[in-house]
Coordinates of C-alpha atoms in Angstrom, one line a residue:
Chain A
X1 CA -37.3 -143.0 -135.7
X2 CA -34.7 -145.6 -136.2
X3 CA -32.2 -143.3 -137.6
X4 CA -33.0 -141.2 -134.4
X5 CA -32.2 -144.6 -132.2
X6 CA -29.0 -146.1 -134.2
X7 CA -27.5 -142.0 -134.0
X8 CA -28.2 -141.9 -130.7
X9 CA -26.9 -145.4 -129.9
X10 CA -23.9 -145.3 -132.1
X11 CA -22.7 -141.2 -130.3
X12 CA -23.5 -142.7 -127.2
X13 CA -20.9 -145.5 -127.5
X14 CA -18.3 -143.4 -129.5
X15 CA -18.6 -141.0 -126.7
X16 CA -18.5 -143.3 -123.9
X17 CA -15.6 -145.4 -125.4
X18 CA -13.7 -141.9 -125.7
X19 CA -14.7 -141.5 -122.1
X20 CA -13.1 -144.6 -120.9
X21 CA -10.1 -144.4 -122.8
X22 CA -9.4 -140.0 -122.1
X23 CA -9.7 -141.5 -117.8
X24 CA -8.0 -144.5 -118.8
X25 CA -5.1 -142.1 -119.8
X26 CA -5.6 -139.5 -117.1
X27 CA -5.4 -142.6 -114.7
X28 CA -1.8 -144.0 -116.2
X29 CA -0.5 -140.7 -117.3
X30 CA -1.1 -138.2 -114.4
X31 CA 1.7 -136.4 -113.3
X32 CA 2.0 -135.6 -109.8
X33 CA 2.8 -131.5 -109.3
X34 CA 3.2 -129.2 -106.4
X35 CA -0.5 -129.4 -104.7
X36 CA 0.5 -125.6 -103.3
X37 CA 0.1 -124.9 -107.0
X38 CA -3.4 -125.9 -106.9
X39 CA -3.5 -124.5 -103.3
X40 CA -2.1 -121.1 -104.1
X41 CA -4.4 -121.3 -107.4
X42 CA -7.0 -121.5 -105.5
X43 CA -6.9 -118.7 -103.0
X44 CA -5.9 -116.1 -105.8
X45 CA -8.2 -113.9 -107.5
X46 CA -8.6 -116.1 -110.8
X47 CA -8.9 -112.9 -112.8
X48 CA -5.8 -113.3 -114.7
X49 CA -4.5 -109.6 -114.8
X50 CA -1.6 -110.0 -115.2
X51 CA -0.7 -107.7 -112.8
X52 CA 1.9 -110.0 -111.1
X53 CA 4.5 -109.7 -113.9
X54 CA 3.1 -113.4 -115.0
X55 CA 0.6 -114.2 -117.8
X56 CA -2.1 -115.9 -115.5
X57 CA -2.8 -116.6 -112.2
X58 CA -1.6 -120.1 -112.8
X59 CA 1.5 -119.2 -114.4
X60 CA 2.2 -116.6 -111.1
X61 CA 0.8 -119.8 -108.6
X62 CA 3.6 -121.9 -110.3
X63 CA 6.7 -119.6 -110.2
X64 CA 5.4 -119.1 -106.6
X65 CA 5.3 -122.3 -105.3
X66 CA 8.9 -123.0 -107.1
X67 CA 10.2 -120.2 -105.0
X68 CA 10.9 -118.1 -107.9
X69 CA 8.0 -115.1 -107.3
X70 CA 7.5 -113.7 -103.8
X71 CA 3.7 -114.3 -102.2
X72 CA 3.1 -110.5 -102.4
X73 CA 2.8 -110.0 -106.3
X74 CA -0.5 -110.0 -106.1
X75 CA -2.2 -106.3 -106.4
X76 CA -5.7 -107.5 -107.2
X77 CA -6.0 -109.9 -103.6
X78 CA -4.5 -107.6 -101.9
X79 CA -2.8 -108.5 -98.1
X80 CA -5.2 -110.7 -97.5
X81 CA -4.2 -113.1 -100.4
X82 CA -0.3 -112.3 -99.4
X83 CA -1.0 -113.6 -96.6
X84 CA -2.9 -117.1 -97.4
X85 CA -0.3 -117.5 -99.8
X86 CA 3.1 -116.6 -97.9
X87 CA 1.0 -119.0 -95.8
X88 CA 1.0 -122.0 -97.5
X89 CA 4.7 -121.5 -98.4
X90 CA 5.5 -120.8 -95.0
X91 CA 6.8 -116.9 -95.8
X92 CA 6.5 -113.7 -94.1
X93 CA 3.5 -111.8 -96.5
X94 CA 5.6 -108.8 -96.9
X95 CA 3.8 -105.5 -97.1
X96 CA 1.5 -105.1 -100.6
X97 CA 1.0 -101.9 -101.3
X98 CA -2.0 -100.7 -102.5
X99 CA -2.1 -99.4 -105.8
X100 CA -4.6 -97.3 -108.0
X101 CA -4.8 -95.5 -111.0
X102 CA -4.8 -91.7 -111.6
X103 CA -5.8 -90.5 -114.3
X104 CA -3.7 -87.1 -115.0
X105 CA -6.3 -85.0 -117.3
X106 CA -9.2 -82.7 -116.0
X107 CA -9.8 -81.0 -119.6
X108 CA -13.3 -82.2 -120.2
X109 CA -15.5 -80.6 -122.5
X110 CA -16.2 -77.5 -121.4
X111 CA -12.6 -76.9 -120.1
X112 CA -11.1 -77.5 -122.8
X113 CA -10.9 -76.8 -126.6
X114 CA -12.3 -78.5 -129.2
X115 CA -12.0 -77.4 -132.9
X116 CA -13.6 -80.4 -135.4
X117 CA -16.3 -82.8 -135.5
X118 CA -15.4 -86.2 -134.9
X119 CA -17.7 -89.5 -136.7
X120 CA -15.6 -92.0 -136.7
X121 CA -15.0 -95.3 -134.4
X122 CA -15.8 -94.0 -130.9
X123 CA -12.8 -95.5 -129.2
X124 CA -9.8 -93.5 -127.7
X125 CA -7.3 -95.7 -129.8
X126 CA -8.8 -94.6 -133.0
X127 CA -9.7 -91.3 -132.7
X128 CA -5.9 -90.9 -131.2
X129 CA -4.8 -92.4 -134.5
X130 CA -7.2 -89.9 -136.2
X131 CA -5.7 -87.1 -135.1
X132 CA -7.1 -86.5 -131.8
X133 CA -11.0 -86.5 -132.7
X134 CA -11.0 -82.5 -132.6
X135 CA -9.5 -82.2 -129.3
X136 CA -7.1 -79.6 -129.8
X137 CA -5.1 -81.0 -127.1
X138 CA -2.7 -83.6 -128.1
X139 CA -1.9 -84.6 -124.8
X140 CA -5.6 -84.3 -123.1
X141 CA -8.1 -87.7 -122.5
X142 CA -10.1 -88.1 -125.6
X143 CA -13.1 -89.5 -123.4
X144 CA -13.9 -92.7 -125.4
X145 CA -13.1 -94.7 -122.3
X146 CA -11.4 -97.0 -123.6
X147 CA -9.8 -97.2 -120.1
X148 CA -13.6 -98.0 -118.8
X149 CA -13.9 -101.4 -121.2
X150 CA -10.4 -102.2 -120.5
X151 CA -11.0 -102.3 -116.5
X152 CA -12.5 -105.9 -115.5
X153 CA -13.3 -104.9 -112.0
X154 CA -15.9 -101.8 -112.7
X155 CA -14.0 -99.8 -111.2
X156 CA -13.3 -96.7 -113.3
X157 CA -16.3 -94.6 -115.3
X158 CA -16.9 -91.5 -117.3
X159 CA -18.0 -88.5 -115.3
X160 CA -20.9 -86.9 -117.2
X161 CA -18.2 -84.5 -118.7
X162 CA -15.9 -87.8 -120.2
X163 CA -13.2 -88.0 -118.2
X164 CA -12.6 -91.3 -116.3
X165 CA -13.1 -91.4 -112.9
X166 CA -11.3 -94.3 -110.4
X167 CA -13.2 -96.4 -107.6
X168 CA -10.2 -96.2 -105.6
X169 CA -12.6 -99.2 -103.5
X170 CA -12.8 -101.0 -106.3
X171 CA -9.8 -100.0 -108.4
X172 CA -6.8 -103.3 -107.7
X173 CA -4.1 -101.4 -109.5
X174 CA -3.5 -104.1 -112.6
X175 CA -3.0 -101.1 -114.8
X176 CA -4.9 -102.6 -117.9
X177 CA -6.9 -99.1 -118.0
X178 CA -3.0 -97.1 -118.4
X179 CA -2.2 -100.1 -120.8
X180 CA -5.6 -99.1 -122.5
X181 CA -5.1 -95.3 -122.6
X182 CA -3.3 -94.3 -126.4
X183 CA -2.8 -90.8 -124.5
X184 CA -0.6 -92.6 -121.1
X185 CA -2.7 -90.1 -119.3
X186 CA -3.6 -92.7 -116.5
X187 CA -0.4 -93.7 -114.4
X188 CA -0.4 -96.5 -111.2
X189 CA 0.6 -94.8 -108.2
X190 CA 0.3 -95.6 -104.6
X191 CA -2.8 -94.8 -102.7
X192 CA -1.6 -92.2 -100.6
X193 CA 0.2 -90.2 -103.1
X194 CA -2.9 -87.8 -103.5
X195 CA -1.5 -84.7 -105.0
X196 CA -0.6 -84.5 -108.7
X197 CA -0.3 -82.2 -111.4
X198 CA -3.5 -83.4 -113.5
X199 CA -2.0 -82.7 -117.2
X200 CA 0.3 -84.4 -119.0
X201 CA 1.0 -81.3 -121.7
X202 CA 4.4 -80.8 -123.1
X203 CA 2.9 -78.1 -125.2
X204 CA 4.6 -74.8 -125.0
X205 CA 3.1 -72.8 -122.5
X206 CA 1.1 -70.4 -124.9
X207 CA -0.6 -73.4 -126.8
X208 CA -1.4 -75.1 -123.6
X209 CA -3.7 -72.0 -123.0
X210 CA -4.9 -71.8 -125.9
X211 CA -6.5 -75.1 -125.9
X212 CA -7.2 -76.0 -122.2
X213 CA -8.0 -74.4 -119.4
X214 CA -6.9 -76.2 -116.5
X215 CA -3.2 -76.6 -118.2
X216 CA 0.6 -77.0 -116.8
X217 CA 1.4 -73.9 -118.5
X218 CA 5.2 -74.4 -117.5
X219 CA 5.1 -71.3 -115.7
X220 CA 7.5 -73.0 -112.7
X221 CA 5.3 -71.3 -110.0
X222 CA 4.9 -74.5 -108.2
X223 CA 8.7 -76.0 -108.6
X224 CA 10.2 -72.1 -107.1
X225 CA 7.5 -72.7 -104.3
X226 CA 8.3 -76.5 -103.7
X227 CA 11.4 -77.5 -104.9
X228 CA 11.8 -80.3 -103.6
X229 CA 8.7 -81.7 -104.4
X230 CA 8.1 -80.9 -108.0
X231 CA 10.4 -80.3 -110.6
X232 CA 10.1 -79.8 -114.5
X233 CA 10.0 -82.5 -117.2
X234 CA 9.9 -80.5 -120.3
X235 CA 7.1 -78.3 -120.6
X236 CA 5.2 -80.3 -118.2
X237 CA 5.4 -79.7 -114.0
X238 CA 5.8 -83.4 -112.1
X239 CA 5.5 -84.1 -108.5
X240 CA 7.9 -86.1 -107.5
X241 CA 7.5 -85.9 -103.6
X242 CA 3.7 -85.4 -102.6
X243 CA 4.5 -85.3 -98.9
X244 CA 6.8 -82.1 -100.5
X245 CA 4.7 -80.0 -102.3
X246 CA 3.3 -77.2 -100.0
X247 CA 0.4 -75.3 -99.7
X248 CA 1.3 -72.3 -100.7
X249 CA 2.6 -74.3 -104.3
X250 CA -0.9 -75.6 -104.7
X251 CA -2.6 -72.3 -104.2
X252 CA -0.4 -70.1 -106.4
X253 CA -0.8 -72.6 -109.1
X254 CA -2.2 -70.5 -112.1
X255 CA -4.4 -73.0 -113.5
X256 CA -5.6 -74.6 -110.6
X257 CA -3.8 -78.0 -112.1
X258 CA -1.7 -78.6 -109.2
X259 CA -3.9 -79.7 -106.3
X260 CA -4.7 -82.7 -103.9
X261 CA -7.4 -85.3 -103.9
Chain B
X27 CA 2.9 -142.2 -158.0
X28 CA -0.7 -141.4 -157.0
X29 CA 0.0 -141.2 -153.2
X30 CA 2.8 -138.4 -154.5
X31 CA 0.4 -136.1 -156.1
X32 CA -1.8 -135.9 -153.2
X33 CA 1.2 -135.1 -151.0
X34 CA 2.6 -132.3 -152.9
X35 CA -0.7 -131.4 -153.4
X36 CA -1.6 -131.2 -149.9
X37 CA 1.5 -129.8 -148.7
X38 CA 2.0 -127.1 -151.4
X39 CA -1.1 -126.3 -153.8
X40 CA -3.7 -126.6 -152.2
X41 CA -2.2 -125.9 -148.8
X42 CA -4.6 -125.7 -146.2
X43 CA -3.6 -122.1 -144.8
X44 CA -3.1 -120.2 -148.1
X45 CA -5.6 -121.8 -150.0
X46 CA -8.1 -123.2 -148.2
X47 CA -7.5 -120.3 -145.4
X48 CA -8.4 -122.6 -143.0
X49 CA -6.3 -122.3 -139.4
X50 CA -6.2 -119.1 -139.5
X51 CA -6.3 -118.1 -135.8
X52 CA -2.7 -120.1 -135.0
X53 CA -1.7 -118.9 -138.1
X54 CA -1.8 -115.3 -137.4
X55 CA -1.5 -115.8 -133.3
X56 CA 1.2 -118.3 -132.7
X57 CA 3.3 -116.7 -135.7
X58 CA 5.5 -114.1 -133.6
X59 CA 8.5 -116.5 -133.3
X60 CA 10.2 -119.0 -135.2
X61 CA 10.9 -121.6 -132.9
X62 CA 7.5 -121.7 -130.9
X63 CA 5.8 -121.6 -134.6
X64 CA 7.6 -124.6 -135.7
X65 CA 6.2 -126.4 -132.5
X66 CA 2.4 -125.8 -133.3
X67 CA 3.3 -126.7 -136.7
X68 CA 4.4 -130.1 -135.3
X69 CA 1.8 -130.0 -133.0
X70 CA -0.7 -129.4 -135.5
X71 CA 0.5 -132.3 -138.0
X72 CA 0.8 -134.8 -135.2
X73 CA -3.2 -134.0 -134.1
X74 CA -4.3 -133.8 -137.8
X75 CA -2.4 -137.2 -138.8
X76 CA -3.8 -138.7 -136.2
X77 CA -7.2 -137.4 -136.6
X78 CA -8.1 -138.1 -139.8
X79 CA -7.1 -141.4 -139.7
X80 CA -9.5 -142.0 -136.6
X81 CA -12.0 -140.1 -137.9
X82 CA -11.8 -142.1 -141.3
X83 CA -12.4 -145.4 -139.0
X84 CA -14.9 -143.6 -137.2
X85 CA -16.7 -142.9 -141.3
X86 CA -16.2 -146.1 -142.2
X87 CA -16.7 -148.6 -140.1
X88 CA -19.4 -146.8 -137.7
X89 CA -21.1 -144.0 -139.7
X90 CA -21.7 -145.8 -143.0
X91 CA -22.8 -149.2 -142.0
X92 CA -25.3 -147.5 -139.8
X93 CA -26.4 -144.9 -142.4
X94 CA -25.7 -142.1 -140.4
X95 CA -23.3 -140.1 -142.6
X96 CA -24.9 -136.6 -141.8
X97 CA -23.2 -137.4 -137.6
X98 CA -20.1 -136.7 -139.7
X99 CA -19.3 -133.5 -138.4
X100 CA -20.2 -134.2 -134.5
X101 CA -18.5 -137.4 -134.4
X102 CA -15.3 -136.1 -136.0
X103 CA -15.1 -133.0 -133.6
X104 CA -15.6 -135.5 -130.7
X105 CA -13.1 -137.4 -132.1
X106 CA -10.8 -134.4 -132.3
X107 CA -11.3 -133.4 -128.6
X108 CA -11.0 -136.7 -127.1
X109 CA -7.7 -137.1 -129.4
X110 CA -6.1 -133.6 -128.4
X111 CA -7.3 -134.8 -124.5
X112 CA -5.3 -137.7 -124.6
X113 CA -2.2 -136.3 -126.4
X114 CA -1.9 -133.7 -124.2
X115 CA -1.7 -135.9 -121.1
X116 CA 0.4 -138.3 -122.7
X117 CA 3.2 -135.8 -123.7
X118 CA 2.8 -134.3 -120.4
X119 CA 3.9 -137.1 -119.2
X120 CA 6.2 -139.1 -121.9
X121 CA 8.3 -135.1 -122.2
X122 CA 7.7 -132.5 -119.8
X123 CA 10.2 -129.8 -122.4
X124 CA 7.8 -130.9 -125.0
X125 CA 5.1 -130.2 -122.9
X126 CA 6.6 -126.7 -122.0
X127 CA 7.2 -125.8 -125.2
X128 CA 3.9 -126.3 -126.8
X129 CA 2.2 -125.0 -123.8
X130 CA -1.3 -123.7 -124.2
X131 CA -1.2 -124.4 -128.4
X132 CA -1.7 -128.3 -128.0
X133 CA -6.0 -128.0 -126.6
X134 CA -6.2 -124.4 -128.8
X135 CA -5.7 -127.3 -131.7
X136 CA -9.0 -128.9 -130.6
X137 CA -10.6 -125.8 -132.0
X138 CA -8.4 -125.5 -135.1
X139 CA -10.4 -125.5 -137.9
X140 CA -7.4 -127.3 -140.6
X141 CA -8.0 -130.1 -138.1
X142 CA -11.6 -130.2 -139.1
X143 CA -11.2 -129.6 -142.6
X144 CA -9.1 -132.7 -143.4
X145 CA -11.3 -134.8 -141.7
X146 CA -14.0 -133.4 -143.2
X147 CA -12.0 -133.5 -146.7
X148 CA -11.3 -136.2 -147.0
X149 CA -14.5 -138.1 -147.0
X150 CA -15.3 -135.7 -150.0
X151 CA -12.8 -136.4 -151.8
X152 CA -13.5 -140.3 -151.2
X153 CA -9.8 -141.1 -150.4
X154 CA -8.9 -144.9 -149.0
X155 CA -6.9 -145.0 -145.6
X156 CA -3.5 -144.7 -147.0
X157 CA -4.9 -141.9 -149.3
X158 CA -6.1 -140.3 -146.0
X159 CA -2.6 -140.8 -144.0
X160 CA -0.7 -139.1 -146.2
X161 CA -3.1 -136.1 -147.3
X162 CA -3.1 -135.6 -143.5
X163 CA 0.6 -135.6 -143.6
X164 CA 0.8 -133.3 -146.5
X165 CA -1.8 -131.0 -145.1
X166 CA 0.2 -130.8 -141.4
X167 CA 3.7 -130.3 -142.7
X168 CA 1.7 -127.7 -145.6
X169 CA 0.8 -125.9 -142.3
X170 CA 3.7 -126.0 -140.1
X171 CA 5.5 -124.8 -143.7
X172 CA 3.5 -122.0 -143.6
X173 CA 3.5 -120.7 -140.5
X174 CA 7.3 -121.2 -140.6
X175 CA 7.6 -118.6 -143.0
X176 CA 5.1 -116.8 -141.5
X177 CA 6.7 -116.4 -138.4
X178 CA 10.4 -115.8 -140.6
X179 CA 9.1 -112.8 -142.5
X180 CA 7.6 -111.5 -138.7
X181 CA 10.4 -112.0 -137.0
X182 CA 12.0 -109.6 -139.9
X183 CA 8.9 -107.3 -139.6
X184 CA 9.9 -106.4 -136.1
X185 CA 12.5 -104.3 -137.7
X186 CA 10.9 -102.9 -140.6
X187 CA 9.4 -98.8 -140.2
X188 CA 5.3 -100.0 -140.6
X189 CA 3.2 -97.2 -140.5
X190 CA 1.6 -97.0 -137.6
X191 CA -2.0 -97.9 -138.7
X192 CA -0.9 -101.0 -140.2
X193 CA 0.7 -101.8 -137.2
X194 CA 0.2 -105.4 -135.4
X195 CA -2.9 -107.0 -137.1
X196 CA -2.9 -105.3 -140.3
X197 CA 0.4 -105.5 -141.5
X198 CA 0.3 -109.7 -140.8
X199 CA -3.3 -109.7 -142.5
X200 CA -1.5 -108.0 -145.8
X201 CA 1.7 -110.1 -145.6
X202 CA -0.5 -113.3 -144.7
X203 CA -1.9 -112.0 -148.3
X204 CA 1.1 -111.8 -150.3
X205 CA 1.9 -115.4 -149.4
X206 CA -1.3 -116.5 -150.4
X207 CA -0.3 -115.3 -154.1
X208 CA 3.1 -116.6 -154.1
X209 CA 1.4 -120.1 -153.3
X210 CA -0.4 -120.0 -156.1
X211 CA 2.6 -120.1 -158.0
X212 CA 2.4 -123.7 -157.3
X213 CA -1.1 -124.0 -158.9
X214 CA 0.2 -125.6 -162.3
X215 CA 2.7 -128.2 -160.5
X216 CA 0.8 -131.3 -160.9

């Protein structure tokens, strides 16, 4: 009972005589900053994303309100937080572009090949590291999702097949899931690019159909079609002008790789 | 003569990193570079001087008296907190570049076990205040020594062809190793 009162008596003033001296010091030693920091801090997302180019939303409120960053950097608020922001500074916004991952793979299981049995850690970075957890594809998405934990804003899942699937509603185009990805199979594009080729294979053309079937078999169908909006890399077809690739392109596409969303 | 042994012993045999492996998490996360390394390992001494010599007051002059020796641990990581708390704004204010440069190390030292340990130590070992200045001193500069040649032989990693499964975490873990048995080269100094 005593030792309960003297403990409790003896914390309390250790505690409160650390309490009076920690405000004492925040009293005498405040430094005044910026209040747009605080002001800018406030309005953005908070999720620290790093998305902006800066560590933390702090770090990206600071290098705003010393004129260094632009109000738009940030992907996750979106125009409405360009605006409050350019606000505050007394800027134009500037237009933010929305941006969402794609993820560039469609082999799931049954598409496409898979030739061992695979017990190990079920994550994407160590299966990748494995060898490829029996996917014969060394290109294709494993289908851990490790892009799914990555994502803070719930906004990409595994279809029932295990390949990720992007909430372009919910997806704010930070780009931890393409950080995530051992494979690079998910990329940040704009929202209105819709048409890809969804594979990301530089395997010749003969072992791309022997593993998967919905391949870039480097057949150059698309890029004689569409020239100017595809073109090779490799073994591998890439569109580089969406508003460029024609229907005919997508149709005669062997694979069925090439199409929109 | 005396206060020298448990310097040297501080600092180099029983240094609190390689042979305690306490401090760990700077130890491996704030390692990459030299320069910001030898700032939490200045960071880390000021704190644990500082520390342990409050916390010692604290021991002896509130806790014993009062009979209330098993508060050491709370009152010693209250002491700790309020400590980093106040450091923190006074540098902020006394050196803004000192400020910048040890950034978001200064409150992870709060957390930092080492901190905790010598505190904790050197009741144990029953040391006087003196005794408990300079172990403190020791133990600090035995850190930042450490992670000084942590961050040297990482900074030299960067260039070396690691396979790629060691990569990152497990190479530091084995080379954080090796160091650990060249310290104990120094077991038979005093």
């Amino acid at each position: 009972m005593s030792a309960a009162v003297t403990s409790l008596l003896v914390m309390g003033a250790v505690a409160l005589v650390f309490g009076i001296i920690i405000s004492l010091a925040y009293s005498k030693f405040r430094v005044e900053v910026d209040p747009r920091v605080e002001e800018i801090f406030d309005i953005l997302p908070g999720v620290n994303c790093g998305a902006c180019g800066y560590p933390g939303c702090q770090n990206y409120a600071e290098a705003v309100a010393s004129g260094a960053a632009p109000p738009n950097k940030c992907t996750v608020g979106g125009a409405e937080v360009a605006e409050k922001v350019a606000a505050i500074m007394g800027l134009e916004a500037g237009e933010v572009e929305k941006v969402v991952a794609r993820v560039l793979c469609i082999g799931d299981r049954e598409k496409s090949v898979w030739t061992a049995d695979y017990d190990g850690p079920q994550s994407c970075a160590a299966a990748h590291v494995a060898g490829g957890a029996g996917k014969a594809c060394s290109y294709g998405c494993l289908g851990f999702g490790d892009c799914v934990e990555a994502c803070p804003f719930d906004a990409i899942h595994m279809n029932d097949k295990g390949i990720p699937v992007v909430d372009e509603e919910k997806c704010t185009g930070c780009g931890l899931c393409a950080e995530a990805c051992p494979r690079d199979i998910i990329i940040m594009e704009p929202v209105k690019n819709r048409t890809y080729v969804f594979c990301r294979s530089q395997d010749t053309p003969k072992r791309s159909r022997e593993v998967c079937s919905v391949s870039c078999i480097a057949c150059g169908i698309c890029v004689r079609l569409a020239p100017e909006g595809l073109k090779m890399e490799g073994n591998l077809a890439v569109v580089i002008d969406p508003e460029k690739v024609t229907d005919q392109a997508i149709e005669k596409c062997p694979t069925k790789v090439l199409f929109r969303i | 003569m005396e206060l020298l042994v448990i310097f040297i012993s501080a600092l180099l045999i029983n240094n609190f990193v390689l042979h305690y492996f306490l401090g760990i998490c700077p130890f491996i996360g704030v390692s990459n570079r030299l320069d910001s390394a030898f700032s939490m390992g200045l960071a880390v001494t000021f704190v644990m001087t500082i520390a342990a010599t409050v916390s010692w007051l604290i021991y002896y002059l509130l806790l014993v008296p009062y009979h209330l020796e098993f508060l050491e641990i709370v009152s010693f990581i209250l002491v700790i907190a309020s400590l980093v708390q106040v450091v923190e704004m006074f540098i902020k204010k006394v050196s803004p570049p000192l400020y910048q440069a040890l950034g978001i190390y200064l409150p992870l030292i709060t957390t930092n076990c080492a901190i905790l340990g010598v505190a904790l130590l050197t009741v144990l070992k029953k040391y006087n205040f003196i005794e408990t200045l300079i172990f403190a001193l020791g133990a600090g500069l035995g850190f930042t020594l450490a992670i000084v040649i942590m961050a040297g032989i990482r900074e030299e990693l960067e260039f070396a062809d690691v396979p790629e499964t060691l990569k990152g975490a497990g190479i530091t873990l084995i080379t954080a190793g090796i160091l650990a048995l060249a310290f104990m080269g120094f077991s038979g100094l005093v």
